CSV table of C-alpha atoms in Angstrom, one decimal:
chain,number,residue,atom,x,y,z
A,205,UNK,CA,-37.3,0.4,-37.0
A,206,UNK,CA,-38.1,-3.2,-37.6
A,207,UNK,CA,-34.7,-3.6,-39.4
A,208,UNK,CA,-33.1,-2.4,-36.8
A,209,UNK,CA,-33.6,-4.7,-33.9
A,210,UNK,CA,-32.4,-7.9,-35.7
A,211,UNK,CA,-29.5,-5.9,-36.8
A,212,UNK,CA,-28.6,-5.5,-33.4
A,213,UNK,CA,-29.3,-9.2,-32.5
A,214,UNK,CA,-26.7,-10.1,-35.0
A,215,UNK,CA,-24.0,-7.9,-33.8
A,216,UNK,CA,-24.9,-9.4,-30.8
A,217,UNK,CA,-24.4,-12.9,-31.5
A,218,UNK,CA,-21.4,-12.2,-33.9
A,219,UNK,CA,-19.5,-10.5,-30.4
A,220,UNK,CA,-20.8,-13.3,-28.1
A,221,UNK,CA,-19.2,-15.8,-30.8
A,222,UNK,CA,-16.0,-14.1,-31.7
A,223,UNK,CA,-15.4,-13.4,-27.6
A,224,UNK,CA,-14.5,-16.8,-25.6
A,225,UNK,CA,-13.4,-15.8,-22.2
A,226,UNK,CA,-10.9,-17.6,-20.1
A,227,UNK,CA,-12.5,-19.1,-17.5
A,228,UNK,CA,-12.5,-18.3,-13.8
A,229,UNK,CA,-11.3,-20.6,-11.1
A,230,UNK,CA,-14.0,-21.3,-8.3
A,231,UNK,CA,-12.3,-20.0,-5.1
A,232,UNK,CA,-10.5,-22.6,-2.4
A,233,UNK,CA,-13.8,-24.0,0.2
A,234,UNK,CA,-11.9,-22.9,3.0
A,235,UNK,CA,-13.6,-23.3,7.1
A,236,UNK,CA,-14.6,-20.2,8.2
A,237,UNK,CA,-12.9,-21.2,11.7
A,238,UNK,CA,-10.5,-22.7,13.8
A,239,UNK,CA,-11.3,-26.6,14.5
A,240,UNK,CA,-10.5,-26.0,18.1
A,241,UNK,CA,-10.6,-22.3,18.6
A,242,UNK,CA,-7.5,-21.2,21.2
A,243,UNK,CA,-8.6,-18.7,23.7
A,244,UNK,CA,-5.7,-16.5,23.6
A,245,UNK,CA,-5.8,-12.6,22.3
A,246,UNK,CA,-5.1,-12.3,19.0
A,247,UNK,CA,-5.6,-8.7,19.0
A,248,UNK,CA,-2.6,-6.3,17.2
A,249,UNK,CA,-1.4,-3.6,19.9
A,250,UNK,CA,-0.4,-0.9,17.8
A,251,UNK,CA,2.2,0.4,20.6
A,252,UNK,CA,3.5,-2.4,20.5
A,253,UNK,CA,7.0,-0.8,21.9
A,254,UNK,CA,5.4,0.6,25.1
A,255,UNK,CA,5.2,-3.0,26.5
A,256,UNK,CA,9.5,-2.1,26.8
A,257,UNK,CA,8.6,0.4,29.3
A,258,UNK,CA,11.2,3.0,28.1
A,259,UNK,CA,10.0,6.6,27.5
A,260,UNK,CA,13.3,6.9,25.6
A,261,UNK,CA,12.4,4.1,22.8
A,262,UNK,CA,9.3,5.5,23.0
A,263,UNK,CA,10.3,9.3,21.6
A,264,UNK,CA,12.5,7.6,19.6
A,265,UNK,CA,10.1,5.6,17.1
A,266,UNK,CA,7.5,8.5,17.5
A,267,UNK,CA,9.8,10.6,15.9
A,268,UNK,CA,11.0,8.5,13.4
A,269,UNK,CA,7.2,7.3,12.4
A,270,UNK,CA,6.8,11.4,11.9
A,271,UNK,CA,9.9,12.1,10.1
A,272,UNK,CA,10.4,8.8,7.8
A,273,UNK,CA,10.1,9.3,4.2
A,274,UNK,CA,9.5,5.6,3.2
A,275,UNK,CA,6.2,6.1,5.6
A,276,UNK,CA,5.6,9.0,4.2
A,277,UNK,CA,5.8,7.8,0.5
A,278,UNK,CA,3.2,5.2,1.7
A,279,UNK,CA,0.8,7.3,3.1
A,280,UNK,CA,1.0,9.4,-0.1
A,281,UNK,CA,0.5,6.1,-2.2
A,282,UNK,CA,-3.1,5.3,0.1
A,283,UNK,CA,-4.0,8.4,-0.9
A,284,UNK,CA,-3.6,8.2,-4.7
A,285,UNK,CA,-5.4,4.3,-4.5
A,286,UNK,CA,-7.8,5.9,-2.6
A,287,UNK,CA,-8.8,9.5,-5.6
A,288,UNK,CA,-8.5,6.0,-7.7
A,289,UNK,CA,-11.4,4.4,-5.8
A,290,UNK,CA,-13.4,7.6,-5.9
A,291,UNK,CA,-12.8,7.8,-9.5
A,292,UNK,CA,-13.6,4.3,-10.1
A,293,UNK,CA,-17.2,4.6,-8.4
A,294,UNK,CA,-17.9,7.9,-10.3
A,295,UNK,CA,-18.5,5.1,-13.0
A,296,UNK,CA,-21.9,3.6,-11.6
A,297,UNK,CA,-23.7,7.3,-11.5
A,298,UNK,CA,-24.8,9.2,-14.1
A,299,UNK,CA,-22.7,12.2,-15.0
A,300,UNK,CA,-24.4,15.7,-15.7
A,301,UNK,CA,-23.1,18.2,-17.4
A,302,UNK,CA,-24.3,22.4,-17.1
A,303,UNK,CA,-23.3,24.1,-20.5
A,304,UNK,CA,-23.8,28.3,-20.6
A,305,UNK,CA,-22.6,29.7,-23.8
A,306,UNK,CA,-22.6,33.3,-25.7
A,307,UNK,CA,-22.1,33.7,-29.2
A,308,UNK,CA,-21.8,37.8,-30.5
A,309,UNK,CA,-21.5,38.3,-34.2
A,310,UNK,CA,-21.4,42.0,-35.9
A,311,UNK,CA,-20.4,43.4,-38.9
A,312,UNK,CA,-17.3,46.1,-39.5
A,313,UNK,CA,-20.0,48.4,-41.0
A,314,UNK,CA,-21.4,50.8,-39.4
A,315,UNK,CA,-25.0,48.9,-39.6
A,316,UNK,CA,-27.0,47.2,-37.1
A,317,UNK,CA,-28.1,44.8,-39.9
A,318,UNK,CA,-26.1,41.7,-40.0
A,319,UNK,CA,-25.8,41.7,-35.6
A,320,UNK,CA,-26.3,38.1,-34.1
A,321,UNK,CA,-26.7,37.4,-30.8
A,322,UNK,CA,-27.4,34.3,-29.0
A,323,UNK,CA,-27.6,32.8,-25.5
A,324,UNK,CA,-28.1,29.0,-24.7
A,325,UNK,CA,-27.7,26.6,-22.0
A,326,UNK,CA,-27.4,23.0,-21.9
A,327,UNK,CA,-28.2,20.6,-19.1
A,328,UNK,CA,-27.1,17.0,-20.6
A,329,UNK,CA,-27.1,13.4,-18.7
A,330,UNK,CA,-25.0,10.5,-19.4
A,331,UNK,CA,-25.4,6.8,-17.9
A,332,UNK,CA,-23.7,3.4,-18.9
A,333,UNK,CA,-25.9,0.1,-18.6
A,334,UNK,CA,-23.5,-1.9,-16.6
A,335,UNK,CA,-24.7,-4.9,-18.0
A,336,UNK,CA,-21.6,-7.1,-17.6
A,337,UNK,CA,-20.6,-5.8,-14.2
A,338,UNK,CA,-17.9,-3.9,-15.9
A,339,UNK,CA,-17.9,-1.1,-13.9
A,340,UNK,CA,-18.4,-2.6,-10.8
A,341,UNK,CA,-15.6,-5.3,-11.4
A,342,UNK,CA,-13.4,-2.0,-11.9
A,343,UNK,CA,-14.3,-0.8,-8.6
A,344,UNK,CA,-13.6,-3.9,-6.9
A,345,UNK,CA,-10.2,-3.9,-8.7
A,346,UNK,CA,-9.9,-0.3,-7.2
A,347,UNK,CA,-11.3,-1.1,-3.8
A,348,UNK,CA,-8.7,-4.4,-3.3
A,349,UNK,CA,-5.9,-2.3,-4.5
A,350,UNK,CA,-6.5,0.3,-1.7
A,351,UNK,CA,-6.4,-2.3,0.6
A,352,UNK,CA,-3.1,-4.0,-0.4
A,353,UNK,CA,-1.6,-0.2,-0.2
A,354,UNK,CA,-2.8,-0.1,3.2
A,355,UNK,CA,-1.2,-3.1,4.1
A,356,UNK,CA,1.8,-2.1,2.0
A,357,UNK,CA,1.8,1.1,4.7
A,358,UNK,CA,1.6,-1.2,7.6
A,359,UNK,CA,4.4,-2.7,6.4
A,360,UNK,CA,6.7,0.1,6.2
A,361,UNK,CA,5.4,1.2,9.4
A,362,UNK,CA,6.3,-2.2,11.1
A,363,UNK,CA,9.5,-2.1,9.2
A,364,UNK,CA,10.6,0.9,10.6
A,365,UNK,CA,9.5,0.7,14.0
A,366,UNK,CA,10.8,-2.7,14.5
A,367,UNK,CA,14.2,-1.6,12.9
A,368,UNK,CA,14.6,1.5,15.6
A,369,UNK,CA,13.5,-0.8,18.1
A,370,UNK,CA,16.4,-3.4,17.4
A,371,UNK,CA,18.7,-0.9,16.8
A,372,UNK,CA,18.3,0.8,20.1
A,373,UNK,CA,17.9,-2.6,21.7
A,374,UNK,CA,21.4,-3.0,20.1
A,375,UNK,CA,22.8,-0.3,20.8
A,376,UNK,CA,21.8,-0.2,24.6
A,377,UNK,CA,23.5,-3.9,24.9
A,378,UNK,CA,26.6,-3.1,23.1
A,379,UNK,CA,27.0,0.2,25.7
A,380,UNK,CA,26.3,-2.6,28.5
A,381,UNK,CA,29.1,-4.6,27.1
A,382,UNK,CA,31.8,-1.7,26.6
A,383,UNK,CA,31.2,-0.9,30.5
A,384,UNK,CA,32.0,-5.1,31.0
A,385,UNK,CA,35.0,-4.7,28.9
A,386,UNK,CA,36.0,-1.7,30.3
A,387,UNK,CA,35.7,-3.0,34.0
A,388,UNK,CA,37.9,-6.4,32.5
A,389,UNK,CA,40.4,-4.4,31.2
A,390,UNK,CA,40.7,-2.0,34.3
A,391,UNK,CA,40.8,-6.0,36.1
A,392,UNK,CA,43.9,-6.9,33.9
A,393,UNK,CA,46.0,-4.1,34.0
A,394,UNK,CA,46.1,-4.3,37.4
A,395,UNK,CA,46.4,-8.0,37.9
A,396,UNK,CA,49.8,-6.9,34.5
A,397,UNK,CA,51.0,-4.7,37.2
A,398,UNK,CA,51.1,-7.0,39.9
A,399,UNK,CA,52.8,-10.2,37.5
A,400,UNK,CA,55.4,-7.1,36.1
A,401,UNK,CA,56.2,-6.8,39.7
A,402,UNK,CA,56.2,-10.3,40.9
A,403,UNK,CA,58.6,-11.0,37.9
A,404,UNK,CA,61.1,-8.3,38.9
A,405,UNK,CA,60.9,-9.5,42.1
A,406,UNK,CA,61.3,-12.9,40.9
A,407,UNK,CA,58.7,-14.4,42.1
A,408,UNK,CA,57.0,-15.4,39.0
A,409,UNK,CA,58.0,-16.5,35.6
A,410,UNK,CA,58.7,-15.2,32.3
A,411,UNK,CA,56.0,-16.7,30.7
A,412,UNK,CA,53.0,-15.5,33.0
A,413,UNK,CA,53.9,-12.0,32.0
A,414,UNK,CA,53.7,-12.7,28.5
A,415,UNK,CA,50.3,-14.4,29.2
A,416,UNK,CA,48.9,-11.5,31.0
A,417,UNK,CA,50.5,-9.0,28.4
A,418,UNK,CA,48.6,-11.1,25.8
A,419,UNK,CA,45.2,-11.1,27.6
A,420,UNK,CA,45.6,-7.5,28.1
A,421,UNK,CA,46.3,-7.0,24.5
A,422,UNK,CA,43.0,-9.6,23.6
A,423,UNK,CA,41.1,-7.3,26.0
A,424,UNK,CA,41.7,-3.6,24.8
A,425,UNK,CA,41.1,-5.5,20.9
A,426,UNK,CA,37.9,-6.6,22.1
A,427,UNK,CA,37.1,-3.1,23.8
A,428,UNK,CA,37.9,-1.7,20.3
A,429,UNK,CA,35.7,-3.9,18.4
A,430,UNK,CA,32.9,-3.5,20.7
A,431,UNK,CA,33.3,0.3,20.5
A,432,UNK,CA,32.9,0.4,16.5
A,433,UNK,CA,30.1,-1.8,16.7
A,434,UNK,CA,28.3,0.6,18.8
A,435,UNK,CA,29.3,3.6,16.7
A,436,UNK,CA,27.7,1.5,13.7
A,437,UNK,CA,24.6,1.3,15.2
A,438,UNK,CA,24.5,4.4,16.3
A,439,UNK,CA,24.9,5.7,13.1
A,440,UNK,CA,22.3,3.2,11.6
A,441,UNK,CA,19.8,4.8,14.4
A,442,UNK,CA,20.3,8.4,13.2
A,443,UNK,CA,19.7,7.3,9.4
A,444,UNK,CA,16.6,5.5,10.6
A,445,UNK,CA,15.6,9.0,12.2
A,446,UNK,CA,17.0,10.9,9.5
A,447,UNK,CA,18.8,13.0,11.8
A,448,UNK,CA,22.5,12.8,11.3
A,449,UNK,CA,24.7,13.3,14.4
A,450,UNK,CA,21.7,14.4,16.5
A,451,UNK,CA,20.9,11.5,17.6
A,452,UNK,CA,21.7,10.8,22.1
A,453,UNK,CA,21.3,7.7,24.0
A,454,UNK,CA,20.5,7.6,27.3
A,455,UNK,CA,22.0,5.5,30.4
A,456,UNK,CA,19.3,3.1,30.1
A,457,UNK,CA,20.0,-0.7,31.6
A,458,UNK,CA,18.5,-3.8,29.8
A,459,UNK,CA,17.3,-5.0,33.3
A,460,UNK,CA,15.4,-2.1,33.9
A,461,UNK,CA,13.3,-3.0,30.5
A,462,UNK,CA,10.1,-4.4,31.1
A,463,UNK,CA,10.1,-8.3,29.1
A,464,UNK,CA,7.2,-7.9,27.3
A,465,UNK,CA,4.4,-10.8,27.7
A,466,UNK,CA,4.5,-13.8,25.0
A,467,UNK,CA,0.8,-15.1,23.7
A,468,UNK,CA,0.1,-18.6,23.8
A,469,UNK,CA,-1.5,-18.9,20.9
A,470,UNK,CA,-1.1,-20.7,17.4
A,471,UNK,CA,2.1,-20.4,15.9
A,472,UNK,CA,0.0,-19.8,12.8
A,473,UNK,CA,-2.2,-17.0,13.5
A,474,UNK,CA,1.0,-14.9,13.3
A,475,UNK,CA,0.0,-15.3,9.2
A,476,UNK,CA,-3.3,-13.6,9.9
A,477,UNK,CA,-1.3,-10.7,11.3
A,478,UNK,CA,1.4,-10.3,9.1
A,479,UNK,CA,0.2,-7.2,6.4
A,480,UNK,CA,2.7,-8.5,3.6
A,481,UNK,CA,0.5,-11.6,3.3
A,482,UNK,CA,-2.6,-9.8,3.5
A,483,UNK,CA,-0.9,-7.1,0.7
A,484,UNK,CA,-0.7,-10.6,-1.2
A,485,UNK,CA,-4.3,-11.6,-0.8
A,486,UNK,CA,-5.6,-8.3,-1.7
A,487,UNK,CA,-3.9,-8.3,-4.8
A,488,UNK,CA,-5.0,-11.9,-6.1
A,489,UNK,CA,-8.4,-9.8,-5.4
A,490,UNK,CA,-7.7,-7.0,-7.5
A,491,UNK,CA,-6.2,-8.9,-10.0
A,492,UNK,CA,-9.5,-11.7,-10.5
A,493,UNK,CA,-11.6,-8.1,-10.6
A,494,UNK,CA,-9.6,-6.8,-13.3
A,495,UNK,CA,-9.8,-10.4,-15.4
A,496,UNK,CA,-13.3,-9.7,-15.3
A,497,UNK,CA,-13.0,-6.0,-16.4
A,498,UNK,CA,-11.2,-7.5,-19.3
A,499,UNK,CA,-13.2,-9.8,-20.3
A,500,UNK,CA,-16.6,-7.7,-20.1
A,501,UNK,CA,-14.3,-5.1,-22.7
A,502,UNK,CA,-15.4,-7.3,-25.1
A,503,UNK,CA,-18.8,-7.1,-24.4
A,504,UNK,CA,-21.2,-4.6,-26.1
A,505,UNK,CA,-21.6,-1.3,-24.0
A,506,UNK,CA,-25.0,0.3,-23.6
A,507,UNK,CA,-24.8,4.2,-23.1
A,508,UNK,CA,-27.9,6.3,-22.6
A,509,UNK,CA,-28.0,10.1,-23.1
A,510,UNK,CA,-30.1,13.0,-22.4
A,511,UNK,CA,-30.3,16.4,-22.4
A,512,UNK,CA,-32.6,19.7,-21.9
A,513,UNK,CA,-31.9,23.0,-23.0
A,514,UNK,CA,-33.0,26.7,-24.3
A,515,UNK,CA,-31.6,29.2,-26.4
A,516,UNK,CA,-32.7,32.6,-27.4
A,517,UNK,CA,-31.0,36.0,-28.5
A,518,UNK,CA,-32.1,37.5,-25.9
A,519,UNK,CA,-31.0,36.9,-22.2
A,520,UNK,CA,-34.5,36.7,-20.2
A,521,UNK,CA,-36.5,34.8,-23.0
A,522,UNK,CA,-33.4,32.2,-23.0
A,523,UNK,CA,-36.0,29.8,-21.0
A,524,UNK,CA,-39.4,30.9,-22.7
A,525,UNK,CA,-38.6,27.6,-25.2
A,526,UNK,CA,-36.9,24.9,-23.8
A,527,UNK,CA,-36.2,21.9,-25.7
A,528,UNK,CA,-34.6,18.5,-24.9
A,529,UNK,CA,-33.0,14.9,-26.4
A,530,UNK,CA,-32.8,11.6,-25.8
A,531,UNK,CA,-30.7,9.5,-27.5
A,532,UNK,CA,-28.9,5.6,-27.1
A,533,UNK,CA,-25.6,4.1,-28.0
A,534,UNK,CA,-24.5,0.4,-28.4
A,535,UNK,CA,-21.4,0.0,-29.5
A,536,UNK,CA,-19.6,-4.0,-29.5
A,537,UNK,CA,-15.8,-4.7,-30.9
A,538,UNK,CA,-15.6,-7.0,-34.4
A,539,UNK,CA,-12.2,-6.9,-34.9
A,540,UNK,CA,-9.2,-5.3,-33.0
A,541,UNK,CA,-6.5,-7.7,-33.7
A,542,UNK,CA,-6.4,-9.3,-30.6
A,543,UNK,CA,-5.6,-6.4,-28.6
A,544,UNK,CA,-8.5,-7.5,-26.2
A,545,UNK,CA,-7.4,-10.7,-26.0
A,546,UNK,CA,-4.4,-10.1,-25.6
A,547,UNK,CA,-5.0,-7.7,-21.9
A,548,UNK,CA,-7.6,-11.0,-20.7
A,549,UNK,CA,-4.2,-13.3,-21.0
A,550,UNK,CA,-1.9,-10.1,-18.9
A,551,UNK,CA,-4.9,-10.0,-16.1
A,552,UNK,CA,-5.0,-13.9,-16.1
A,553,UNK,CA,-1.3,-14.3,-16.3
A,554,UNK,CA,-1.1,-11.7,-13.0
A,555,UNK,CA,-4.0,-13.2,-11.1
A,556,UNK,CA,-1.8,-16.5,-11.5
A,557,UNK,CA,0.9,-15.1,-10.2
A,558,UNK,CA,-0.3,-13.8,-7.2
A,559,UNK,CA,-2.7,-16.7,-6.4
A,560,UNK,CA,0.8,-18.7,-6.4
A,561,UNK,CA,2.3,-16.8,-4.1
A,562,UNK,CA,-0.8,-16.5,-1.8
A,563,UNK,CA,-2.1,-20.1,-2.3
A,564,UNK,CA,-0.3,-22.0,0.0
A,565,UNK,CA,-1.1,-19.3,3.0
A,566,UNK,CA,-4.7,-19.8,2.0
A,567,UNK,CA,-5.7,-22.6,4.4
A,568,UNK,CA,-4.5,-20.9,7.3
A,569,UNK,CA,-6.3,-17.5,6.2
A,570,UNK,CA,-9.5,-17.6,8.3
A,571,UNK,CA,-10.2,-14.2,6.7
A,572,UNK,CA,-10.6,-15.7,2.9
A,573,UNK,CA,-13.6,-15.9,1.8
């Protein structure tokens, strides 16, 4: 037993050598608030659409929010981060494990010599020393990459709600603007027909008919174009609804929208709203947590197991002599060809990458800590 302690010492020390980890970045000192604080709202409303007053608008992103598959997929995707958060905790319990087993053994003969048969059960107990704040690095990895698909799902949901709204927004102006050029053309043709009959009468030149033929002609072009736009976007509303063709506008008037109220606050706490920059700020997160779950790999692990059980060969003496074990495993890496290594440099390289692309939002980022 004496031999075995300094043998474990030196395993130790050969890891602790052989392992140099890349070192961690200190995070950015950053205020915790605003040097002058604006008194404005900077609360999210999540109907945001109501404010239009349209019940129309209204049922429209409803249903699309319901029916959208992007917003589906990123529900479904939540979910899966969240089993993976779940699965990630699981790792800081203990895990038990109830074994019942049978075993029946006779001969072909016709003899009752030679017949076996036992009954056991098994209650055993596993545990990992989390020295190195593996596991709990791997459920802070877990827990930030929940949050980034959360705000990956607000995203999608902001995308497509703002995308019907502008659509029908569009498509409500460009029906405005057919009526206009309908009414202009209904105005020339009848100011054509008056010029056609001034010029038979001759009363007015050659040219002003060919002027008024032209306007008319500029007109019903313009009617046209405005027309196909509005068929275009009404076709881009009923793929945004996924309903093909089933898709009605109503007579509804831009003036009889409601213009919804602007806040006066900073142009910069739009950042702190915006869920693609959050997404970005959760991920450095998950990425610095799973630098350290890489690293602590190369670390020794500390596993402690237990277990209490009976058997007998017969079924109500299977408890009359119960028995259990302890036992302990260390286990440290010597050589893997740099395999370890090698995933610390992936987890660095990531973290890098997403601390570039969140690093210059930081300072306006009340939020970071």
């Amino acid at each position: 037993m004496r031999r075995i302690f300094p043998l474990l010492f030196l395993i130790l020390w050969i890891t602790g050598c052989a392992t140099q980890p890349v070192p961690i970045a200190s995070p950015v000192a950053l205020p915790e608030q605003w040097r002058h604080p604006s008194a404005a709202d900077s609360s999210i409303n999540a109907d945001w659409w109501r404010t239009f007053g349209s019940d129309e608008l209204d049922h429209l992103i409803r249903q699309a929010t319901a029916e959208s598959l992007d917003i589906a997929t990123a529900v479904a995707r939540v979910h899966q981060a969240y089993a993976t958060v779940r699965i990630a905790q699981a790792a800081l319990l203990p895990e038990l494990v109830l074994g019942l087993n049978i075993t029946r053994r006779d001969h072909l003969e016709n003899s009752n010599n030679g017949n076996f048969s036992n009954y056991g059960a098994l209650l055993s107990a596993s545990y990992e020393v989390d020295f190195w704040r593996r596991n709990r690095a791997s459920r802070d990895s877990a827990v930030a990459v929940l949050h980034a698909t959360e705000f990956d799902r607000d995203t999608v949901r902001l995308t497509v709600t703002t995308g019907v709204a502008s659509t029908w927004l569009r498509a409500v102006a460009l029906h405005e603007r057919i009526a206009i050029a309908e009414l202009n053309l209904q105005n020339a043709e009848r100011l054509l027909t008056m010029v056609e009959s001034r010029e038979r009468a001759g009363t007015a030149m050659p040219l002003a008919l060919v002027q008024q033929r032209g306007l008319v002609a500029n007109q019903r072009r313009f009617l046209s174009i405005l027309r196909q736009q509005a068929g275009d976007t009404h076709t881009a509303l009923e793929v945004l609804l996924a309903q093909p063709g089933r898709v009605e506008i109503g007579k509804t008037s831009l003036a009889s929208l409601h213009t919804p109220a602007m806040g006066t606050g900073l142009p910069s706490e739009l950042l702190t709203r915006r869920p693609d920059i959050a997404r970005a700020e959760a991920r450095l997160a998950a990425a610095n947590a799973s630098v350290v779950v890489a690293r602590t790999a190369m670390f020794p692990r500390l596993i402690l197991l237990g277990g209490i059980g009976a058997d007998s060969d017969h079924l109500h003496r299977i408890f009359d002599h119960p028995m259990y074990s302890l036992a302990a495993g260390l286990t440290a890496p010597i050589f893997n060809a740099g395999r370890l290594q090698g995933t610390i440099w992936h987890w660095h390289n990531v973290k890098n990458y997403w601390q570039a692309i969140a690093k210059p939002l930081l300072p306006l980022l009340p939020m970071w800590k």
